[in-house]
XYZ file of C-alpha atoms in Angstrom:
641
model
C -19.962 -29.287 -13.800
C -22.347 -27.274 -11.759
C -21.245 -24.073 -13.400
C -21.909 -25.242 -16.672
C -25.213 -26.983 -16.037
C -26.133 -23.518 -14.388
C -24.923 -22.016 -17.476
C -26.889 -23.913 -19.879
C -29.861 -23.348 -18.300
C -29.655 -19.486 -17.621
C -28.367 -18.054 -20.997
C -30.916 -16.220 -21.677
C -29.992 -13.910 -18.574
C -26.559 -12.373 -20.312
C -26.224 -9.911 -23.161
C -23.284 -11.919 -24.939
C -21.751 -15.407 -25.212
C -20.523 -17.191 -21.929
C -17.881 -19.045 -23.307
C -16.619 -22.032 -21.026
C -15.258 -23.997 -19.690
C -12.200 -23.485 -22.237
C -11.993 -27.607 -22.611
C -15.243 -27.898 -24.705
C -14.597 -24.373 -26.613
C -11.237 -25.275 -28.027
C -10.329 -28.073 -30.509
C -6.746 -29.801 -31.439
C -5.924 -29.702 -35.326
C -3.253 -32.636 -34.615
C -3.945 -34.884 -31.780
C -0.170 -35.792 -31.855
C 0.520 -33.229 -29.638
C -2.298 -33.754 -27.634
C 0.147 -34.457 -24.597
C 2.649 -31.399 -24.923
C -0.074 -29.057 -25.434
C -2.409 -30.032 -22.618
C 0.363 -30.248 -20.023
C 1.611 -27.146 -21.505
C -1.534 -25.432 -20.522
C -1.730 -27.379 -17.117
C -3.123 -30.872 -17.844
C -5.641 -32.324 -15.990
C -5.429 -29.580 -12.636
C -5.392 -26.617 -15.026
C -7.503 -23.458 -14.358
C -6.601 -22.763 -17.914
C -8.675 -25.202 -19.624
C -11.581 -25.312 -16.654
C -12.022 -21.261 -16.931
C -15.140 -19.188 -18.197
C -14.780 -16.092 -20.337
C -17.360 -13.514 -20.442
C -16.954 -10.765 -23.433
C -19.135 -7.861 -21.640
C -17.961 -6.801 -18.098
C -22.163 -6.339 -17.016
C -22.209 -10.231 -18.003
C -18.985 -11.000 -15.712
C -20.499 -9.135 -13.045
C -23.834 -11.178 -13.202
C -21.655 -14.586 -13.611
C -19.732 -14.191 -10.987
C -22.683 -13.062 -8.323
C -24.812 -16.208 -9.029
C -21.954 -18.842 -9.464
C -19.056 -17.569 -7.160
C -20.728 -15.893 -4.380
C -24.445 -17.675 -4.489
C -23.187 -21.194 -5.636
C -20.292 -21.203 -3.309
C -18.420 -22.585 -6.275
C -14.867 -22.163 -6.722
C -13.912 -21.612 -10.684
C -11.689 -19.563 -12.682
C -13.637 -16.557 -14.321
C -12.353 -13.879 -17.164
C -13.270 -10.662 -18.671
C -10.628 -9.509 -21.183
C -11.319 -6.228 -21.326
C -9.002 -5.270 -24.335
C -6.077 -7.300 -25.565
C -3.254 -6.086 -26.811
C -3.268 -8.080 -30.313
C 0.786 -7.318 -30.688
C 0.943 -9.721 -27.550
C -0.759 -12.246 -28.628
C 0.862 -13.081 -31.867
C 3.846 -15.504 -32.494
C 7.068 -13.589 -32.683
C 8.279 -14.963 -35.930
C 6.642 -16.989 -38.964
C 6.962 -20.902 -38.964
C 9.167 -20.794 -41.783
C 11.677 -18.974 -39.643
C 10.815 -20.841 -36.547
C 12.026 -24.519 -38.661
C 14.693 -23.129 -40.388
C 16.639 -21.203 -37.248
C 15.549 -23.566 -34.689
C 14.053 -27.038 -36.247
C 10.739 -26.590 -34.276
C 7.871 -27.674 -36.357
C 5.153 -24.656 -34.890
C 3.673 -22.590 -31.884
C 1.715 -23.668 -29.660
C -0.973 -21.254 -30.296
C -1.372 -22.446 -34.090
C -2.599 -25.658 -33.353
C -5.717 -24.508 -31.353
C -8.499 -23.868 -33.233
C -11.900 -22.017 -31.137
C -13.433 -18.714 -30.851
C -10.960 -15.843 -31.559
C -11.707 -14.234 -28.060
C -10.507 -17.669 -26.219
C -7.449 -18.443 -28.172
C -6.578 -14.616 -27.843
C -7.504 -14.930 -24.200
C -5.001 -18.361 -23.912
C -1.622 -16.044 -25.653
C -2.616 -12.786 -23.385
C -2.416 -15.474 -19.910
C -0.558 -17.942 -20.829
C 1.677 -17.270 -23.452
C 1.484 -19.902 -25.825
C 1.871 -17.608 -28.970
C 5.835 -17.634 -27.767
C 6.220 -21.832 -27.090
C 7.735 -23.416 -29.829
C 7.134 -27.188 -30.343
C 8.338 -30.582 -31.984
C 7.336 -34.148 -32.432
C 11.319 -34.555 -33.896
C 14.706 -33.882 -32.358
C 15.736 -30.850 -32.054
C 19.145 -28.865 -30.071
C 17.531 -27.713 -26.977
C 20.682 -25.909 -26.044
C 20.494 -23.900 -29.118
C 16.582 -23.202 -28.102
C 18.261 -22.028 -24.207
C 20.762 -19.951 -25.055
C 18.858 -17.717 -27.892
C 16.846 -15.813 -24.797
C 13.947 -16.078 -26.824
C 12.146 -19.208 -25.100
C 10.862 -19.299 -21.428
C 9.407 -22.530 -22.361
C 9.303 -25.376 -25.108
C 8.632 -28.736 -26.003
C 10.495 -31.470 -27.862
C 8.886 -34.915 -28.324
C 7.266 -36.212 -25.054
C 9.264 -33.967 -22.791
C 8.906 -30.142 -21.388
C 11.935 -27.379 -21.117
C 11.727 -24.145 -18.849
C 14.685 -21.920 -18.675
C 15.532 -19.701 -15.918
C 18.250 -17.366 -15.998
C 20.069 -16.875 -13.381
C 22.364 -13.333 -12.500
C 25.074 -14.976 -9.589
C 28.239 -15.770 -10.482
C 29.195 -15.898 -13.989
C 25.207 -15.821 -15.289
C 23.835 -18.318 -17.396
C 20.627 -20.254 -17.999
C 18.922 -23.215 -15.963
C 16.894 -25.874 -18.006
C 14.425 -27.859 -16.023
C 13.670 -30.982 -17.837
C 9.995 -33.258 -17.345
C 7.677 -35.898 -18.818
C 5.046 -34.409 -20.448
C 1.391 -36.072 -18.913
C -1.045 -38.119 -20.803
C -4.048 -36.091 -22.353
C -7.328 -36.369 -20.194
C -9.410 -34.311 -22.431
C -7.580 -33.456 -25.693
C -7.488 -36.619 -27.162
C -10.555 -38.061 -28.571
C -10.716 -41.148 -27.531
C -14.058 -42.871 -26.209
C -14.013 -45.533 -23.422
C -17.534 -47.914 -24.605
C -17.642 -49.793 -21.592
C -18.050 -46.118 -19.590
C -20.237 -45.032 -22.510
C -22.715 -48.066 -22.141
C -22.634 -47.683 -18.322
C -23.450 -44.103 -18.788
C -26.502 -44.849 -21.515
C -27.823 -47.100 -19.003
C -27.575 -44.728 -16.326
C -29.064 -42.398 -18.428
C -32.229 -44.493 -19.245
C -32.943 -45.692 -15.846
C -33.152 -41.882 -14.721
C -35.339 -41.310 -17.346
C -37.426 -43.603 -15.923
C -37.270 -42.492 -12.340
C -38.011 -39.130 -13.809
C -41.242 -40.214 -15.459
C -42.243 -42.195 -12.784
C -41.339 -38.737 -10.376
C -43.541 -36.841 -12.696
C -46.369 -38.698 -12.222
C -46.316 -38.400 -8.546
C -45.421 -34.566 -9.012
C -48.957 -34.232 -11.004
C -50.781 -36.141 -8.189
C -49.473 -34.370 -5.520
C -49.972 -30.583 -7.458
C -53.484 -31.993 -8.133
C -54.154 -32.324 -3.910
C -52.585 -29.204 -3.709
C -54.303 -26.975 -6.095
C -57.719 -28.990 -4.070
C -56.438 -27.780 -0.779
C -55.565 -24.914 -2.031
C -59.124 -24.108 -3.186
C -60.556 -24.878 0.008
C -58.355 -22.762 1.401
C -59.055 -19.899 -0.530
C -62.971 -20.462 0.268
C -62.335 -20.695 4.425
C -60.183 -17.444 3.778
C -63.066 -15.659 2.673
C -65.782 -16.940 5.178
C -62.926 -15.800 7.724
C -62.667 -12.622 6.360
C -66.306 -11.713 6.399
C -67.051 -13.069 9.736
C -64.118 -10.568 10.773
C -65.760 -7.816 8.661
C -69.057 -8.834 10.680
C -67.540 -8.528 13.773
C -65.848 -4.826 13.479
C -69.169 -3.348 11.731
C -70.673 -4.975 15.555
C -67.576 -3.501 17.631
C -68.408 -0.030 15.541
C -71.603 0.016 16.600
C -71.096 -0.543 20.178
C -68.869 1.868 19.843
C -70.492 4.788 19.159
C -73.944 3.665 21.144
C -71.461 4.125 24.000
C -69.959 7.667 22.474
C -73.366 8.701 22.325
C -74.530 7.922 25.818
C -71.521 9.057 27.203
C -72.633 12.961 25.567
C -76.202 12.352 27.202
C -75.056 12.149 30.686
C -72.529 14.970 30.419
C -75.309 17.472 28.804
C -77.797 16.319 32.156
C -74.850 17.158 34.208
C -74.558 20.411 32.626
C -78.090 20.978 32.267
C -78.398 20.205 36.080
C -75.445 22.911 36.913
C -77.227 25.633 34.844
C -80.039 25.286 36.758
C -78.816 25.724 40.112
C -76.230 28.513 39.188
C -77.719 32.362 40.297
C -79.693 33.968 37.694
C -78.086 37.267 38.441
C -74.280 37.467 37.860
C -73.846 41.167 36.285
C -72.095 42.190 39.206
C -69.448 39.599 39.342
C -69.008 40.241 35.681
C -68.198 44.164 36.183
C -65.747 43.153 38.460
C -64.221 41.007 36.602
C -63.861 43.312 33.594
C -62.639 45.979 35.983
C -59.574 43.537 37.218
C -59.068 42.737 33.263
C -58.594 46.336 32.333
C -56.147 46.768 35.264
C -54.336 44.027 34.422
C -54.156 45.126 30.719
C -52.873 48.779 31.445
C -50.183 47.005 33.695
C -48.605 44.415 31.364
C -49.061 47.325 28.630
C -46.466 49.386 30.860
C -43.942 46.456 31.675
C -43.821 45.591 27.964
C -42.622 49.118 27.340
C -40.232 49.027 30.519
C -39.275 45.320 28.683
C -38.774 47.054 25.195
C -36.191 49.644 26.574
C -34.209 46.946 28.454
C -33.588 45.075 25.552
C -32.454 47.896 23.658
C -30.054 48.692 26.296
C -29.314 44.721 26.049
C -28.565 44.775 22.240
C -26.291 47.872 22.540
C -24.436 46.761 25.492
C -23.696 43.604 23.986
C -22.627 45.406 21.064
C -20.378 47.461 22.827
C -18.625 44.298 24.684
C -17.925 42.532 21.291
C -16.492 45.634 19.652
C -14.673 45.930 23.114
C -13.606 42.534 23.239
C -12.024 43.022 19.519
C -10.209 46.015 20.225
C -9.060 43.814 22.977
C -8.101 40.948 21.035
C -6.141 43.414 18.255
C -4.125 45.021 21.259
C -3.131 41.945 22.699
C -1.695 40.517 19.043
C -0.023 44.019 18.731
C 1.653 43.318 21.774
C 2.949 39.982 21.623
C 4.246 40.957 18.310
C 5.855 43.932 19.967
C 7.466 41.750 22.897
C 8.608 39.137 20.424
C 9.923 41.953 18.103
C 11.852 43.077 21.674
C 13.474 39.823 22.654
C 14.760 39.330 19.254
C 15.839 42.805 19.042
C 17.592 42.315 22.567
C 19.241 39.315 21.084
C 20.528 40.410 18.486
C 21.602 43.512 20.346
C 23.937 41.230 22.625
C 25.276 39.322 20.038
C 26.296 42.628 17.960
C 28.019 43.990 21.535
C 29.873 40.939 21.701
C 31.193 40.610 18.662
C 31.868 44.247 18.305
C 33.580 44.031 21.242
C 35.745 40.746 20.382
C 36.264 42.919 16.727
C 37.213 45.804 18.817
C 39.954 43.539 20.701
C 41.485 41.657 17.964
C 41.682 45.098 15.973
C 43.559 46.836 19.068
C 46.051 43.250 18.712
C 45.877 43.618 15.095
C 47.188 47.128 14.970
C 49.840 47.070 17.617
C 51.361 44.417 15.385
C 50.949 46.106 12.411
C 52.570 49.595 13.602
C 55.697 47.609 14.963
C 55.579 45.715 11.419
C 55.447 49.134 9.875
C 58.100 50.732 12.281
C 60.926 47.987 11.291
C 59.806 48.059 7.062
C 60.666 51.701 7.280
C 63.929 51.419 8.845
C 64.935 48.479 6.685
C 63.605 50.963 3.389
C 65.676 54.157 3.999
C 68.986 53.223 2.183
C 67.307 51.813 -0.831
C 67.742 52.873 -4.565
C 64.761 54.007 -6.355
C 64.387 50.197 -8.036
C 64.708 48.625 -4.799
C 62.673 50.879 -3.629
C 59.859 49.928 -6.094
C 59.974 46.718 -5.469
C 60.389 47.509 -1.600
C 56.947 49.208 -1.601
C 55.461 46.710 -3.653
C 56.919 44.202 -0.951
C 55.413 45.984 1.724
C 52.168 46.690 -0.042
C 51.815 42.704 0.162
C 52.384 42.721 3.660
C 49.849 45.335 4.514
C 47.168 42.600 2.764
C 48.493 39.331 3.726
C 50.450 40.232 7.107
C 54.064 38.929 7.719
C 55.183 36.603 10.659
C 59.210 36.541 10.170
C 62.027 38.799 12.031
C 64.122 41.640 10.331
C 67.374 39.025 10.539
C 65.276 36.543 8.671
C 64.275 38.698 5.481
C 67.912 39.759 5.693
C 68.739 35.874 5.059
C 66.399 35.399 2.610
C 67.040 38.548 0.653
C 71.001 37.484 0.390
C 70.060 34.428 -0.421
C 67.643 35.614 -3.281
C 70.112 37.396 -4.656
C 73.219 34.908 -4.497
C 70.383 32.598 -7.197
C 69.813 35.409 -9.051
C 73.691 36.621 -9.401
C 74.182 32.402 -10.410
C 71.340 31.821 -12.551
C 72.371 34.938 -14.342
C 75.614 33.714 -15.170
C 74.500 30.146 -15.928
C 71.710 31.037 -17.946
C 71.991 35.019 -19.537
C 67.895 34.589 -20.775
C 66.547 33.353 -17.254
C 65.037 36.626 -16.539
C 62.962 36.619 -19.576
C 61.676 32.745 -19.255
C 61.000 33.827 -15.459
C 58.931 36.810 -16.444
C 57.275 34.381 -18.712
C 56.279 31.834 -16.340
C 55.619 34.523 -14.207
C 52.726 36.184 -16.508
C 51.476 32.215 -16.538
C 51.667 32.111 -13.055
C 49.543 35.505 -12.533
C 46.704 34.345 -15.538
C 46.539 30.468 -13.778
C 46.196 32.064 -10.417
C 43.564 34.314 -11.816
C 41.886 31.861 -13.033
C 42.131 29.378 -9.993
C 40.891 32.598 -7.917
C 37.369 32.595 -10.721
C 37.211 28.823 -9.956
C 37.110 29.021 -6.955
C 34.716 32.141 -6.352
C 32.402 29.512 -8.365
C 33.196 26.670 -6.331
C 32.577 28.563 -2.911
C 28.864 29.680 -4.665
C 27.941 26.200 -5.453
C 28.909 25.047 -1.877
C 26.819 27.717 -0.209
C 23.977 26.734 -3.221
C 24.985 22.813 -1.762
C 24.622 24.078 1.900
C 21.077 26.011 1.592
C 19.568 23.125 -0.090
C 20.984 20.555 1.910
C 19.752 22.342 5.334
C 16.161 21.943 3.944
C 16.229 18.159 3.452
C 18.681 17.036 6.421
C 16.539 17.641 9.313
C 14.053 15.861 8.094
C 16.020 12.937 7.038
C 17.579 13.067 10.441
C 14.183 13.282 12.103
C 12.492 10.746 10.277
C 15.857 8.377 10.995
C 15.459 9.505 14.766
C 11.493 8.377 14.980
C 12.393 4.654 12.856
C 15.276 4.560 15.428
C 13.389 4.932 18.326
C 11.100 2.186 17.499
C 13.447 0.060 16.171
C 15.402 -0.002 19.686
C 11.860 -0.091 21.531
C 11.629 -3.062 19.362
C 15.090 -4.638 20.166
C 14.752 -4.283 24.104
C 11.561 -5.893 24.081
C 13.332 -9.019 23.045
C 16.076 -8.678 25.580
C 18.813 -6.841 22.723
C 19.042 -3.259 21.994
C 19.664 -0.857 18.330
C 19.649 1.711 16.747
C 18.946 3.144 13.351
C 21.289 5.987 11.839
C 22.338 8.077 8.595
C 25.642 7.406 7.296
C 26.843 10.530 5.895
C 30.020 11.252 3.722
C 31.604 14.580 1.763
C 29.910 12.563 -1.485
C 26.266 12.274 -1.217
C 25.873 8.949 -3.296
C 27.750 7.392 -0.483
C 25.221 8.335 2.132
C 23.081 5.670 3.746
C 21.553 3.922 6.334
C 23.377 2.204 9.088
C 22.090 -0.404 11.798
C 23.646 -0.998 15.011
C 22.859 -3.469 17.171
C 23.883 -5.787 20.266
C 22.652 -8.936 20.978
C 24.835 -9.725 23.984
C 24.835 -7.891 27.354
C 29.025 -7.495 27.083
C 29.371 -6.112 23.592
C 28.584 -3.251 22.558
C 26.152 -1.811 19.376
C 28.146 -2.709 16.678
C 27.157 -2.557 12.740
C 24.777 -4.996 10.872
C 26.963 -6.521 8.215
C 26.775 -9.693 6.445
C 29.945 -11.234 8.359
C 29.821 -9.748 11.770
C 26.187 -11.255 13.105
C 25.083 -14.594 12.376
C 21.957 -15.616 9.705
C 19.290 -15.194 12.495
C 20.283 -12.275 14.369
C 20.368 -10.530 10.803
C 16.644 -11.862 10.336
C 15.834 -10.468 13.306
C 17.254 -7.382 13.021
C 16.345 -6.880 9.356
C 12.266 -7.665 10.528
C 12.101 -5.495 13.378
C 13.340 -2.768 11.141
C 10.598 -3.280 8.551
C 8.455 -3.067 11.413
C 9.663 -0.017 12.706
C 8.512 1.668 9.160
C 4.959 0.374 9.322
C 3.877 3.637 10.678
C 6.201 5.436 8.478
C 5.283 4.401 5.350
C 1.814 3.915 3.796
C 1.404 0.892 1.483
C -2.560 -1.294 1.229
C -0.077 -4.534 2.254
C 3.165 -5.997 2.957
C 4.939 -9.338 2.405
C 7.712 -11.395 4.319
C 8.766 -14.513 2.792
C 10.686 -17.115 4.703
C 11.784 -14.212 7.226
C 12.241 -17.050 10.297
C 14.152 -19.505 7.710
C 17.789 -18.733 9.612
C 15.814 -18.203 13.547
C 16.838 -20.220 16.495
C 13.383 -21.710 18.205
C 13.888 -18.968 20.618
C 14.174 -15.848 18.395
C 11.430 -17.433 15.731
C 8.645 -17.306 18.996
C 9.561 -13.884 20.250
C 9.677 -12.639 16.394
C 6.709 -14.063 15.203
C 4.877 -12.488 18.289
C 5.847 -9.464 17.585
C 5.030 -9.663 14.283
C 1.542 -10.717 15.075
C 0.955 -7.872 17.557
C 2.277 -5.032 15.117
C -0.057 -6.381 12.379
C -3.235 -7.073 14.210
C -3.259 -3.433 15.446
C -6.354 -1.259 14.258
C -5.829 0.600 11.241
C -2.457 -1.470 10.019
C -2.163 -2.430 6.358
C -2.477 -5.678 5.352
C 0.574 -8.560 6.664
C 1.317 -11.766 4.581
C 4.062 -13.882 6.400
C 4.829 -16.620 4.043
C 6.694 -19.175 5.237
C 7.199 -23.560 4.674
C 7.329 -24.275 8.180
C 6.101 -22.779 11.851
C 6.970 -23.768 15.042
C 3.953 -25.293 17.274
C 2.076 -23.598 19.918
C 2.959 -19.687 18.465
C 1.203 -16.779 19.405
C -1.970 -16.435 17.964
C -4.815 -14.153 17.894
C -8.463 -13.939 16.535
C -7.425 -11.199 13.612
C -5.136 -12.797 11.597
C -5.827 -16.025 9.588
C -3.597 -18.917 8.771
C -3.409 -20.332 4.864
C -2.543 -24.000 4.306
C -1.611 -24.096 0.336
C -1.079 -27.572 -0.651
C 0.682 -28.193 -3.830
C 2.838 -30.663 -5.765
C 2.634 -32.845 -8.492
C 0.756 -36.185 -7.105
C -2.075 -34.052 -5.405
C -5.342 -35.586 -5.077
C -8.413 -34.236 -7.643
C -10.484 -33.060 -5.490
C -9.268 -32.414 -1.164
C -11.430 -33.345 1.986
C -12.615 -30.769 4.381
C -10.137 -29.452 6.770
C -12.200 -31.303 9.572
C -11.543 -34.435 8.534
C -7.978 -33.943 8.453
C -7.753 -32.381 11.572
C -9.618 -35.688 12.782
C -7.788 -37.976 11.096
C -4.147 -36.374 12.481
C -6.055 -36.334 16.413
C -6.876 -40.080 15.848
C -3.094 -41.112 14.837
C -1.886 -39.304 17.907
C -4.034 -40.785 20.254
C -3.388 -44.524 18.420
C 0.110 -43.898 18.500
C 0.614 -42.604 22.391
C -1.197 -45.664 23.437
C 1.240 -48.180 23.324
C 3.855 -45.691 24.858
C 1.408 -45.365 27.876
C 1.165 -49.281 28.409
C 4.348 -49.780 28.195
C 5.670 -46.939 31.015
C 3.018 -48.490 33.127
């Protein structure tokens, strides 16, 4: 009410229209849903229908300074910039709307108003997309289209809520609509007579106030005028009294220069009339003393050449200096590495140089017993000897002479039988054998490829996993810091696997002296050790990650008393610290007597159906809660004495 009386009587200071609040703006076209709509919008505790709109964002600006932050007063305030006019219209004609669904219209259609408030009412609220009814209508069919949040049949409301556990579905809440405080017009005359005679009787007081305004202004424009009149015989008696002080002033300047010219005149009179010899002399010690400081600023001139050169010299000197020393320190790093790597080359040369002195002895024996085994060969075998030995010189062999004997007889005894069981086996085998050679060829390509995207794997993956494992290391740290304080201990590390989209985070931790860190799962620890250890790790990434705030909600809901007290205090520390973002803990219930602090502030939000219009101060709550305390400890006293 104060807004709008302030409103009313400052229009003149905006550019454009203050339109508000929304209740006197807007008008019903059919008071029969007078009930659905207003409780659709909020009823009787809505910021909806109490707000202001301003249509220039200079005129918001200037609203909002005099009535919000000069007033004090707490009101609901909007500047829609630009609307998005696809968003505020309904999403299908009325036609459709009765003939899909039987509801009658939108919401939105039955408000008439400016364009800018009704446009403003869809944009917030929505009300282009609520469907409504005075006649039955198949609310399930309304729920399960997934085109309604919200909708009203007959006296009562419907909100669906879909839910995602389970199976899925959709939840229908189901109220009374309330009865319309302000869209209805209906007129109470007993209030309306009461009011008219309120009305006259302050006229009266008002006249009667006037009157003794105009008396009182006239005493006060006569004192005034007096006062203006002694304000002027004040300020020429001041005038008077500086033009005196001048005066005085400089009679006193004045006599002051008479006594020092006697004093002067008395000196010259008693001083020797001749003093050209003293003078002589004195002109004699001034020329010396000339001639001398001419010479030392000569002798001066040259030492501050010297100076300026020297210096010169020292910084040219101490850059050489400073380019030597950088040439050696590259020259002795340059040296260690070479030395380094010079060791490291020795050593494996020399390892090299051993396993080829192994390698060979084997090879020469190797050698010693193919030869003996080729000399009685035909010229086939022979071929295929050499190519048999050709393999052996790339791949190395580890069997005995007896051995290949064995398996060459044995070769032979399935060639000799598949021969005679099957007279075109040699042909199929040199078939699958040109397979074999093209698949192996082409494994070989595959696998040159696979081995380059591996290494390509490798290089990138050593430029991200130190960090990762860094940054895991630091949160770690903290997060066991965090743990011990409270008597446990943790810690914080990165679950790796050969596939990369199974990597993650893991969290150990021990809340018992006689276990040991085992991993946070949502079967192994109970509902508040998982609290705990799921808040102390968002803590641990306060410093880690930059964000303007952060939010807990119900974070102490499964804490015993115990772990609740130690939590909350550590919550209160970490967020209280200088330069910390800013920490919402939301929660319906605290334990008493927690650690507090005077940088952090504590939110009581009341709300509920049956709340009262219009809440007392927190004082006389606070009073009111100390008084039932004491009433009720009273008796208790009495009767334990």
């Amino acid at each position: 009410m104060k807004a709008y009386q302030w409103l009313k009587e400052n229009r003149h200071r905006f550019k454009r229209k203050i339109h508000g609040p929304l209740v006197l703006q807007i008008q019903l076209k059919d008071e029969r849903y007078a009930n659905l709509v207003e409780s659709l919008l909020g009823g009787r505790y809505s910021t909806n229908l109490r707000a202001f709109v301003c249509e220039t964002q200079e005129d918001y600006d200037l609203f909002t300074k005099e009535v919000v932050d000069n007033l004090n007063l707490r009101l609901t305030v909007s500047w829609p910039d630009k609307i998005n006019q696809d968003r505020v219209k309904p999403m299908m004609s009325r036609e459709d709307l009765q003939r899909n669904f039987g509801m009658d219209c939108f919401l939105s259609e039955l408000l008439e108003g400016p364009k800018i408030l009704i446009d403003y009412l869809c944009s917030e609220t929505r009300i282009n997309l609520v469907p409504l009814t005075l006649k039955n209508a198949d609310e399930r069919l309304l729920a399960d289209s997934g085109k309604f949040r919200r909708f009203g049949i007959q006296d009562n409301l419907y909100e669906v809520k879909t839910y995602s556990y389970g199976r899925g579905g959709n939840q229908v809440q189901v109220r009374k609509c309330w009865v319309s405080d302000y869209l209805k017009n209906k007129v109470d005359t007993q209030a309306m007579s009461k009011v008219k005679d309120e009305i006259h009787s302050l006229t009266e007081s008002k006249k009667e106030l006037y009157m003794e305004a105009e008396t009182i202004q006239n005493d006060y424009n006569k004192k005034r005028q007096r006062l203006t009149e002694l304000r002027h015989e004040k300020d020429d008696k001041r005038q008077q009294k500086k033009d005196i002080i001048f005066q005085k002033q400089r009679w006193e300047k004045e006599k002051q220069k008479i006594e020092s010219y006697e004093y002067q005149l008395e000196g010259l009179r008693n001083a020797p009339q001749d003093d050209n010899e003293m003078m002589d002399r004195y002109k004699d010690q001034l020329a010396n003393q000339i001639t001398r400081r001419a010479h030392l600023a000569g002798i001066y001139t040259d030492h501050l050449k010297n100076s300026t050169k020297c210096v010169l010299d020292r910084n040219v000197a101490q850059l050489e200096l400073m380019q030597a020393k950088a040439k050696q320190n590259f020259v002795e790093d340059f040296s260690r590495r070479q030395s380094t790597a010079l060791g490291q080359a020795e050593q494996g040369f020399r390892q090299a140089q051993a396993e080829s002195r192994q390698k060979k002895a084997i090879a020469q024996r190797f050698q010693r017993d193919a030869e003996a085994a080729g000399r009685d060969l035909d010229d086939e075998q022979k071929e295929e000897f050499n190519a048999i030995k050709e393999k052996w010189h790339e791949e190395g062999l580890g069997q005995t002479v007896i051995e290949l004997e064995d398996a060459i007889q044995a070769e032979k005894a399935k060639a000799e039988t598949l021969k005679a069981s099957n007279p075109n086996a040699m042909a199929q085998y040199e078939q699958r054998l040109g397979k074999i050679q093209m698949y192996q060829r082409k494994i070989d390509s595959e696998k040159q490829e696979l081995d380059g995207i591996r290494e390509k794997i490798e290089q990138v993956k050593s430029r991200w996993e130190p960090q990762l494992i860094s940054l895991v290391g630091r949160i770690s740290v903290s997060f066991g810091a965090a743990l011990q304080r409270i008597g446990c201990a943790g810690e914080v590390c990165v679950a790796k696997e050969e596939d990369f989209e199974k990597w993650g985070i893991e969290i150990r931790v021990k809340f018992r002296d006689n276990e040991k860190l085992q991993l946070l799962t949502g079967q192994r620890q109970s509902g508040g050790e998982r609290a705990v250890s799921t808040i102390l790790y968002l803590m641990s990434l306060q410093n880690l990650a930059k964000s303007p705030f952060r939010v807990v909600d119900e974070i102490n809901q499964g804490m015993d008393p115990r772990n609740e007290r130690m939590i909350h205090e550590q919550i209160v520390k970490g967020a209280s610290k200088p330069g910390t973002a800013q920490y919402f803990l939301i929660t319906p219930k605290l334990l008493p007597d927690l650690f507090y602090n005077e940088r952090m502030r504590v939110l009581c939000i009341y709300n509920g159906e049956w709340q009262p219009k219009r809440l007392k101060p927190i004082a006389e709550y606070l009073r009111h809660a100390r008084s039932s305390a004491s009433s009720s400890s009273r008796p208790i006293s009495s009767a334990s004495s």
